[in-house]
XYZ file of C-alpha atoms in Angstrom:
138
model
C 0.000 0.000 0.000
C 1.408 3.397 -0.919
C 1.835 6.237 1.590
C -1.181 8.134 0.293
C -3.473 5.160 0.825
C -1.985 4.508 4.265
C -2.826 8.076 5.227
C -6.347 7.786 3.789
C -6.815 4.516 5.688
C -5.703 6.164 8.917
C -8.220 8.987 8.369
C -10.958 6.431 7.701
C -10.074 4.602 10.927
C -10.400 7.866 12.859
C -13.779 8.375 11.200
C -14.804 4.856 12.254
C -13.742 5.609 15.835
C -15.958 8.705 15.778
C -18.848 6.742 14.265
C -18.575 4.093 16.980
C -18.943 6.819 19.594
C -22.508 7.426 18.419
C -23.485 4.209 16.622
C -23.159 0.529 17.477
C -21.282 -0.497 14.318
C -19.268 0.872 11.416
C -17.808 -0.465 8.193
C -14.722 -0.095 6.048
C -14.764 -0.697 2.297
C -11.358 -2.271 1.701
C -11.478 -1.887 -2.090
C -11.180 1.887 -1.684
C -7.621 1.289 -0.458
C -6.820 -1.899 -2.364
C -8.800 -2.563 -5.569
C -7.681 -6.207 -5.518
C -9.770 -6.860 -2.406
C -13.512 -6.496 -2.872
C -14.569 -6.684 0.739
C -16.242 -4.607 3.409
C -15.165 -5.045 7.025
C -17.639 -4.529 9.853
C -16.708 -3.591 13.400
C -19.002 -3.195 16.365
C -18.524 -0.830 19.269
C -18.089 -3.874 21.509
C -15.252 -5.219 19.325
C -13.628 -1.791 19.214
C -13.816 -1.431 22.992
C -12.263 -4.876 23.405
C -9.357 -3.755 21.187
C -8.962 -0.614 23.324
C -9.061 -2.440 26.674
C -5.280 -2.427 27.150
C -5.147 1.315 26.541
C -7.931 1.905 29.055
C -6.061 -0.266 31.580
C -2.948 1.889 31.107
C -5.056 4.984 31.729
C -6.416 3.401 34.902
C -2.873 2.645 36.099
C -1.800 6.250 35.501
C -4.754 7.431 37.594
C -3.890 4.980 40.388
C -0.256 6.119 40.400
C -1.304 9.761 40.428
C -3.655 9.294 43.379
C -1.073 7.210 45.255
C 1.369 10.143 45.112
C -1.114 12.578 46.662
C -3.449 12.840 49.613
C -6.381 13.031 47.204
C -8.812 10.198 46.548
C -11.108 9.814 43.560
C -14.042 10.385 45.936
C -12.592 13.848 46.732
C -13.081 14.987 43.137
C -16.363 16.881 42.761
C -16.217 17.842 39.078
C -14.812 16.138 35.975
C -14.477 18.323 32.896
C -14.587 16.184 29.759
C -12.068 17.522 27.236
C -10.389 16.000 24.200
C -11.820 13.768 21.533
C -11.565 10.638 23.668
C -14.208 11.927 26.055
C -16.805 11.374 23.332
C -16.231 7.619 23.503
C -18.871 5.826 25.600
C -16.239 3.535 27.173
C -14.273 6.564 28.420
C -17.393 8.251 29.799
C -18.405 5.043 31.579
C -14.912 4.551 32.979
C -14.793 8.120 34.333
C -18.240 7.711 35.924
C -17.050 4.495 37.592
C -13.871 6.110 38.946
C -15.342 9.471 39.927
C -18.717 8.336 41.228
C -19.471 11.450 43.293
C -18.329 13.980 40.712
C -20.406 16.047 38.342
C -19.341 15.187 34.784
C -19.647 18.001 32.274
C -18.276 19.372 29.045
C -18.114 22.949 27.860
C -17.892 23.832 24.192
C -15.960 21.718 21.732
C -13.871 19.154 23.672
C -11.021 19.373 21.138
C -10.870 23.171 21.378
C -10.851 22.982 25.175
C -7.580 21.031 25.052
C -6.017 23.729 22.866
C -7.309 26.516 25.126
C -6.010 24.702 28.206
C -2.604 24.291 26.572
C -2.561 28.009 25.751
C -3.416 28.922 29.352
C -0.715 26.610 30.663
C 1.806 28.058 28.210
C 0.882 31.559 29.364
C 1.318 30.465 32.976
C 4.776 29.046 32.251
C 5.771 32.179 30.355
C 4.611 34.430 33.199
C 6.900 32.547 35.589
C 9.889 33.316 33.346
C 8.922 36.754 32.056
C 7.404 39.671 33.919
C 5.572 40.957 30.812
C 1.858 40.300 30.621
C 0.770 37.717 28.054
C -2.843 37.742 26.843
C -4.049 34.672 25.008
C -7.708 35.539 24.491
């Protein structure tokens, strides 16, 4: 497969991930990427979540390690702000509800934009520590 088709396949896989966040199944027409294969592949949300289980387990371990280094428990968290594209995935939402059972779960605006805005605020904060000039980002 040439580089162009690899890139197009990657974009289609991202699209499938997004589709599985709102629908129970998605499909991929293989012949679009390889005309020698006349086949359509189906994937269900359940199959996708099974494939992502190891990644979710890693996320859970990071949370455990983070809480173990502080005097904060998951039950102390009263609000979870859902940001980033992953928060649209039902398995992520469910996981966060299971970990932060007492917290209010909310999202504001476009989750992808919120990550960029947060990064800009953090960058401004870091710059203000090193430079006395005022930095406006919005």
